[in-house]
mmCIF file of C-alpha atoms in Angstrom:
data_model
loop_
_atom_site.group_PDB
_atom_site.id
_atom_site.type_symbol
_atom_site.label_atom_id
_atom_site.label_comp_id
_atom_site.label_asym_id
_atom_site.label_seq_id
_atom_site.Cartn_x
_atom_site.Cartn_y
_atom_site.Cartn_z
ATOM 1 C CA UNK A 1 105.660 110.182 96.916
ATOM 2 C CA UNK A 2 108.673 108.773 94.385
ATOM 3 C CA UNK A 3 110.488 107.713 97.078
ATOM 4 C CA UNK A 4 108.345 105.594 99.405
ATOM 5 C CA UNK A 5 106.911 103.784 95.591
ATOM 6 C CA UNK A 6 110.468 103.429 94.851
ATOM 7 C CA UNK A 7 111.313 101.361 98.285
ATOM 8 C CA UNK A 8 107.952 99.749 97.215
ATOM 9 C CA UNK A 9 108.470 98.862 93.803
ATOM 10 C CA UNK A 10 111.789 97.308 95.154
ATOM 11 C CA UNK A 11 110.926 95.282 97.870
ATOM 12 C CA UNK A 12 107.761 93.412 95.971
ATOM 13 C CA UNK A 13 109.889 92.756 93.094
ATOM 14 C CA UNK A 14 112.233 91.136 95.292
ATOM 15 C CA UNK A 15 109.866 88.903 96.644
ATOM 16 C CA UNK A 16 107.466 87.742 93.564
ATOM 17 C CA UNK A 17 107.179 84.272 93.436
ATOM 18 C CA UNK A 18 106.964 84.313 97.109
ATOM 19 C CA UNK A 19 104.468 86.395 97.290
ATOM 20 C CA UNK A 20 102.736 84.518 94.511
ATOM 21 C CA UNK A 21 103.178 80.897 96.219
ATOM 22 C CA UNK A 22 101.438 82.756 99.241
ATOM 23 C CA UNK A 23 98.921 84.625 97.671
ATOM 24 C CA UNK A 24 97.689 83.623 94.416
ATOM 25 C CA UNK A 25 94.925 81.160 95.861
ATOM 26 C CA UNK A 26 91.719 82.953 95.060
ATOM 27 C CA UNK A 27 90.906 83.447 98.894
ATOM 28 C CA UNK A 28 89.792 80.007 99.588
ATOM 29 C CA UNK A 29 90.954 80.276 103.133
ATOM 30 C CA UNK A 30 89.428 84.040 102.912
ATOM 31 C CA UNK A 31 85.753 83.594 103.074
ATOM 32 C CA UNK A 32 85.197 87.190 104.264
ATOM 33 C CA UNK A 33 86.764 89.027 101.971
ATOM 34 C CA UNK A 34 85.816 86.293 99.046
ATOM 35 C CA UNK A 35 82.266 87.568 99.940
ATOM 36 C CA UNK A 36 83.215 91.184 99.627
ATOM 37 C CA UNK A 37 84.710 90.796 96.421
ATOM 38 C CA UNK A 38 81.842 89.087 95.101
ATOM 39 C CA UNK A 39 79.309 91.512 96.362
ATOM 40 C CA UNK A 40 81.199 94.161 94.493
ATOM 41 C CA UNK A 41 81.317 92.229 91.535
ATOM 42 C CA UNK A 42 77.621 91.252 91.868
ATOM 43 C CA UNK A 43 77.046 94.996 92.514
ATOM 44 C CA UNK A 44 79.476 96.282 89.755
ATOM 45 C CA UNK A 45 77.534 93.933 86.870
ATOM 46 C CA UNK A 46 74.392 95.972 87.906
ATOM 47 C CA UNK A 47 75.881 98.978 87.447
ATOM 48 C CA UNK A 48 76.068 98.004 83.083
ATOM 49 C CA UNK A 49 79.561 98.826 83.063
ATOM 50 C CA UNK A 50 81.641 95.889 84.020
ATOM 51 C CA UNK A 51 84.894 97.299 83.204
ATOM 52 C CA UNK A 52 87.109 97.194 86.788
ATOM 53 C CA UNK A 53 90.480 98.178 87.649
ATOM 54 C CA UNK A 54 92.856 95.869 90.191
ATOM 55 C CA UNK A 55 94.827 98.305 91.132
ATOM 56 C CA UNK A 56 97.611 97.182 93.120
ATOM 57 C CA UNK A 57 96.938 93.568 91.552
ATOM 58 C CA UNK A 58 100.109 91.693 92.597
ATOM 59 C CA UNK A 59 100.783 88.170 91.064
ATOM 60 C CA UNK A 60 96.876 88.641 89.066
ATOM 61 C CA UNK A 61 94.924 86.351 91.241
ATOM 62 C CA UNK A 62 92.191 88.725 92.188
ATOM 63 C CA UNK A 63 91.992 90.110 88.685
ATOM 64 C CA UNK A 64 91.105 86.458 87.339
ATOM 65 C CA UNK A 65 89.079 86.595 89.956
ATOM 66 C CA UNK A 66 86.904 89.441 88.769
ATOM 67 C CA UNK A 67 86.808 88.447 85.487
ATOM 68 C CA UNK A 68 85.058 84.796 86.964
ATOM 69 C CA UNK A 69 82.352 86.806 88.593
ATOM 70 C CA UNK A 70 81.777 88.272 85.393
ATOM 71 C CA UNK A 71 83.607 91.332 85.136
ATOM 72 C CA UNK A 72 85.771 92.618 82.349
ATOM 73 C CA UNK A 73 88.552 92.950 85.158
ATOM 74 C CA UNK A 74 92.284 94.154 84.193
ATOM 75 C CA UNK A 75 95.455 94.582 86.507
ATOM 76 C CA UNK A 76 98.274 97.451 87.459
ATOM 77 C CA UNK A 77 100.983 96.742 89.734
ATOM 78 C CA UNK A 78 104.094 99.224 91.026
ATOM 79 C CA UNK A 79 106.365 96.654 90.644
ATOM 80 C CA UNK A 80 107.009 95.149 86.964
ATOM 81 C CA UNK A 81 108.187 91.712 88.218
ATOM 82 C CA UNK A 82 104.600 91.306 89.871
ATOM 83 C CA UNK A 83 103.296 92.286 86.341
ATOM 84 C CA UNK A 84 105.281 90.510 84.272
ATOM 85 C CA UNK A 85 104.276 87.281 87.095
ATOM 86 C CA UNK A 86 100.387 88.139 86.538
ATOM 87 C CA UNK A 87 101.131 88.260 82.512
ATOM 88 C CA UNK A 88 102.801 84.765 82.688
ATOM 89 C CA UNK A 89 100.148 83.060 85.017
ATOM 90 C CA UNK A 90 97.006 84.823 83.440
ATOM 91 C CA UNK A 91 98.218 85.031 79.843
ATOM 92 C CA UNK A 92 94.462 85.967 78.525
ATOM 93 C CA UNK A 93 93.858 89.039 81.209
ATOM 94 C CA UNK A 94 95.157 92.680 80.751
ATOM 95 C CA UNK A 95 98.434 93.381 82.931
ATOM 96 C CA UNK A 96 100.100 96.847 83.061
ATOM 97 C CA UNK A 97 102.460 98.807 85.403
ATOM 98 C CA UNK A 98 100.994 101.591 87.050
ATOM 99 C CA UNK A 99 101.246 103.859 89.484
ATOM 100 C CA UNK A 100 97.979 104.171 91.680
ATOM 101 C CA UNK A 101 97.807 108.192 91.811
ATOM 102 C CA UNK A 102 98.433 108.286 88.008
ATOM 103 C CA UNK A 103 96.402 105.532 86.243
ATOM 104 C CA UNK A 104 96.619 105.091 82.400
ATOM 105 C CA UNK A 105 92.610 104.938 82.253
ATOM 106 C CA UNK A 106 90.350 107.414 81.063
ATOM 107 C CA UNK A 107 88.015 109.530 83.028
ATOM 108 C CA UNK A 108 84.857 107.874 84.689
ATOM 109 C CA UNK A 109 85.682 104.509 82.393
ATOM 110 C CA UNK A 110 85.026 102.172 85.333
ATOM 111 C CA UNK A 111 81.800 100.566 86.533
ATOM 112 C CA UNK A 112 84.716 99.221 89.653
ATOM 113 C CA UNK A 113 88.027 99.432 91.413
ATOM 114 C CA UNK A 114 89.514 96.819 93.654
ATOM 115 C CA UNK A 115 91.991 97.940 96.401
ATOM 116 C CA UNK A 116 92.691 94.358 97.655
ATOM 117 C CA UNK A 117 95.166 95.733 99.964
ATOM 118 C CA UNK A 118 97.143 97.944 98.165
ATOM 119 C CA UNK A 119 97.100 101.284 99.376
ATOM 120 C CA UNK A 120 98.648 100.465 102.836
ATOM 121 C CA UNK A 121 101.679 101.247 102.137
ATOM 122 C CA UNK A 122 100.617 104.845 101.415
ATOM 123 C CA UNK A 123 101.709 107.146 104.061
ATOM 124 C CA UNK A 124 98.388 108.884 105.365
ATOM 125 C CA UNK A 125 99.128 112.415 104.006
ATOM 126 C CA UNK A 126 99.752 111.007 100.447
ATOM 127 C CA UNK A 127 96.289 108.817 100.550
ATOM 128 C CA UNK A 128 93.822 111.453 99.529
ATOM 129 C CA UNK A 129 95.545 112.001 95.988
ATOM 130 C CA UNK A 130 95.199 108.156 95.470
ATOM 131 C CA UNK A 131 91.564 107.796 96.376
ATOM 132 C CA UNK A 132 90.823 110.838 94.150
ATOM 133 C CA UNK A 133 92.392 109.274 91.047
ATOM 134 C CA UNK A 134 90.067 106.161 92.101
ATOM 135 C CA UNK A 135 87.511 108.515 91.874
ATOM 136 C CA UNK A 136 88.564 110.204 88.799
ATOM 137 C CA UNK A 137 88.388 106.866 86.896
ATOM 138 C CA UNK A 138 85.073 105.879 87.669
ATOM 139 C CA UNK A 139 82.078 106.361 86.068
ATOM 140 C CA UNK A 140 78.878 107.747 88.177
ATOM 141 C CA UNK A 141 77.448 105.043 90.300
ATOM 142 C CA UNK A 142 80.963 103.118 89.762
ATOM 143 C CA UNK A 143 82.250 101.669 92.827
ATOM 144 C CA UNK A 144 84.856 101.020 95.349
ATOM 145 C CA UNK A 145 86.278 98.294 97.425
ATOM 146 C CA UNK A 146 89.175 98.926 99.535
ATOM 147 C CA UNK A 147 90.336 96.515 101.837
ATOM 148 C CA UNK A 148 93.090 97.550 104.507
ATOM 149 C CA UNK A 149 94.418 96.429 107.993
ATOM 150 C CA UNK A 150 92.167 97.574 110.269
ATOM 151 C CA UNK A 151 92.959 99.250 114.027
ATOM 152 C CA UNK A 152 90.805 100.522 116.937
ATOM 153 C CA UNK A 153 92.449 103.323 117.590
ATOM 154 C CA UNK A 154 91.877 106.964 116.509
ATOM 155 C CA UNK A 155 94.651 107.474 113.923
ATOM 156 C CA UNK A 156 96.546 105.160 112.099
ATOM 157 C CA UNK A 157 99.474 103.188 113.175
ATOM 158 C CA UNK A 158 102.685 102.711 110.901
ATOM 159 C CA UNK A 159 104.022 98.956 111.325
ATOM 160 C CA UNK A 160 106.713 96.203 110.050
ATOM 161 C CA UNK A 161 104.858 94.850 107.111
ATOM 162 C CA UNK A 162 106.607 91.607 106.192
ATOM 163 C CA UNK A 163 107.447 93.508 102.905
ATOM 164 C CA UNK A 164 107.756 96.918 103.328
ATOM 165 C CA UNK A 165 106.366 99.369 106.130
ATOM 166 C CA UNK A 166 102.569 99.681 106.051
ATOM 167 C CA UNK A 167 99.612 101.920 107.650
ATOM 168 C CA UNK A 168 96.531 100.432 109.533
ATOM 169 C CA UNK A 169 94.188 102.687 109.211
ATOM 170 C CA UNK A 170 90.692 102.713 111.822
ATOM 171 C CA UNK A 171 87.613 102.505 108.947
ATOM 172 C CA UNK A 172 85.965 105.496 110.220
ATOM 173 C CA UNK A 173 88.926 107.723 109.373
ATOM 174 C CA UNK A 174 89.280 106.267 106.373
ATOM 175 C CA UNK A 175 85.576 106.275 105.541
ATOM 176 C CA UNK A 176 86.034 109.509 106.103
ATOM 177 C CA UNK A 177 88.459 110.087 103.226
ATOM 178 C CA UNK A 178 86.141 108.299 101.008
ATOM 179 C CA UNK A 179 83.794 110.353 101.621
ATOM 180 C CA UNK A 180 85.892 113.951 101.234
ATOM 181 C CA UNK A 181 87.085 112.147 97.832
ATOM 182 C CA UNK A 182 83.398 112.147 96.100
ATOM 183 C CA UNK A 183 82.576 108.691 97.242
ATOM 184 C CA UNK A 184 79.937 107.225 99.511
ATOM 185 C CA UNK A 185 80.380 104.662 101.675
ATOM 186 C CA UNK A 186 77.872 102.634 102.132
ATOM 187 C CA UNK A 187 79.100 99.295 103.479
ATOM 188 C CA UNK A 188 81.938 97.884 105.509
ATOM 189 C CA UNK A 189 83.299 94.634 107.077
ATOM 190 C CA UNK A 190 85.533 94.393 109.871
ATOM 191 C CA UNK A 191 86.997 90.844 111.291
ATOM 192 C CA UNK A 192 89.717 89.877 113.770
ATOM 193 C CA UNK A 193 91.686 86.935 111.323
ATOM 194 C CA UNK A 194 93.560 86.094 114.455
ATOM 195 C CA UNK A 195 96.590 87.854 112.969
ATOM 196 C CA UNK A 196 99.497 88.273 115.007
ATOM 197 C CA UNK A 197 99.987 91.361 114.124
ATOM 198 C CA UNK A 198 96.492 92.063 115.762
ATOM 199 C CA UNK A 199 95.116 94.652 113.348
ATOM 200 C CA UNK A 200 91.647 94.033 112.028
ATOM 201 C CA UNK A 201 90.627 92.909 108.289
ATOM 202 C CA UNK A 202 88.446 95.854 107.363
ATOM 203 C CA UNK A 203 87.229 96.139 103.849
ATOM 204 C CA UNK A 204 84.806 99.369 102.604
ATOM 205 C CA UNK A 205 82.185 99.575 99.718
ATOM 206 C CA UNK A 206 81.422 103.298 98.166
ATOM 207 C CA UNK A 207 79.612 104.445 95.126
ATOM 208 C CA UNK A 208 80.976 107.234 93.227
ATOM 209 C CA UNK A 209 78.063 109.936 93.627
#
C-alpha cells in the first residue's frame, strides 16, 4: 500500500493550490452531492454524536462544510501541502495528516465519516482494509458517505485521473464491500455529470450496525 500513497501523496502536493482554485467552492455547481452531504449531516446530528471525520479532506472545503451543517467536522489528508492549505484557509477547523487505513482517532468516536472522493485512488484489493478502519472509528449507528466515480460495468475500471490513476468502481460492488465491512447501506445516488470521462457520480449512505 506505501507505494501507491507515496505516488499519491506526491502528485496532490504538487498540485495544491490548483486543486484548491478548482475545488474549494462548497459544491455550488454540485447540487447532488451538496444534498448528500447535507442529508448525512442532517442524519449524523440525529445520531447525538456530531463528531465527523473528512477523511481524504483536500484543501478543507468540505470539512467547513460539515461544521456549517452543524457538525463538529475535522480533516486528514495524505498529502501535507493539502493540510497545511486547509490549516491556512480554515484557520479555526482541525487539520491533520493521515493515512486513511491508519487514522489517529479512537475506536467508535464518530457519529460520521465523509469519503468525498477519496478512496479512488485505492487499488480494489487494498479497499477493504480502508473501509474497515472507517468502520473501526465509528460509533454504533455512526455513518458513512462515500462518494466515488461510478461505472456500469461489473468490476471496476482503472483510469487517467487528472492527478494520479484512479478506480471507478460500479455501486453494487462496492455496496457490497460496505456491507462485508460491518456497514449497511441504506441509500445511494447515482448521476451522469456529463463528464467526459463518462463514469457516473455515485455517492453511498451506510450505518455502522
Amino acid at each position: 500500500m506505501a507505494d501507491h500513497q507515496d505516488e499519491t501523496r506526491a502528485a496532490y502536493d504538487g498540485v495544491v493550490e490548483l486543486y484548491a482554485s478548482l475545488f474549494a467552492n462548497r459544491l455550488e455547481t454540485q447540487p447532488f452531492a451538496r444534498s448528500m452531504i447535507g442529508t448525512f449531516a442532517e442524519l449524523v446530528r440525529a445520531t447525538g454524536n456530531p463528531r465527523a471525520a473528512d477523511v481524504g479532506c483536500g484543501p478543507g472545503h468540505l470539512t467547513a462544510m460539515l461544521n456549517e451543517l452543524g457538525l463538529d467536522a475535522f480533516g486528514f489528508d495524505l498529502s501535507p501541502g493539502m493540510v497545511d492549505h486547509a490549516r491556512r484557509a480554515h484557520p479555526a477547523l482541525r487539520f491533520q495528516e493521515a493515512r486513511m487505513e491508519s487514522l489517529p482517532v479512537e475506536d467508535g468516536a464518530l457519529g460520521g465519516v465523509l469519503a468525498h472522493y477519496s478512496t479512488i485512488h485505492t487499488p480494489p484489493g487494498e479497499l477493504p482494509e480502508l473501509l474497515a478502519e472507517q468502520v473501526r472509528v465509528l460509533a454504533p449507528g455512526g455513518l458513512l458517505l462515500v462518494s466515488f466515480f461510478g461505472t456500469d460495468g461489473p468490476e471496476p475500471v482503472r483510469f487517467d485521473h487528472k492527478v494520479t490513476p484512479a478506480y471507478s468502481w460500479p455501486a453494487d460492488r462496492l455496496a457490497e464491500l460496505l456491507a462485508d465491512a460491518g456497514l449497511a447501506p441504506f441509500a445511494r445516488l447515482l448521476h451522469d455529470p456529463g463528464s467526459e470521462r463518462g463514469f457516473l457520480d455515485a455517492h453511498l449512505l451506510a450505518r455502522r450496525s
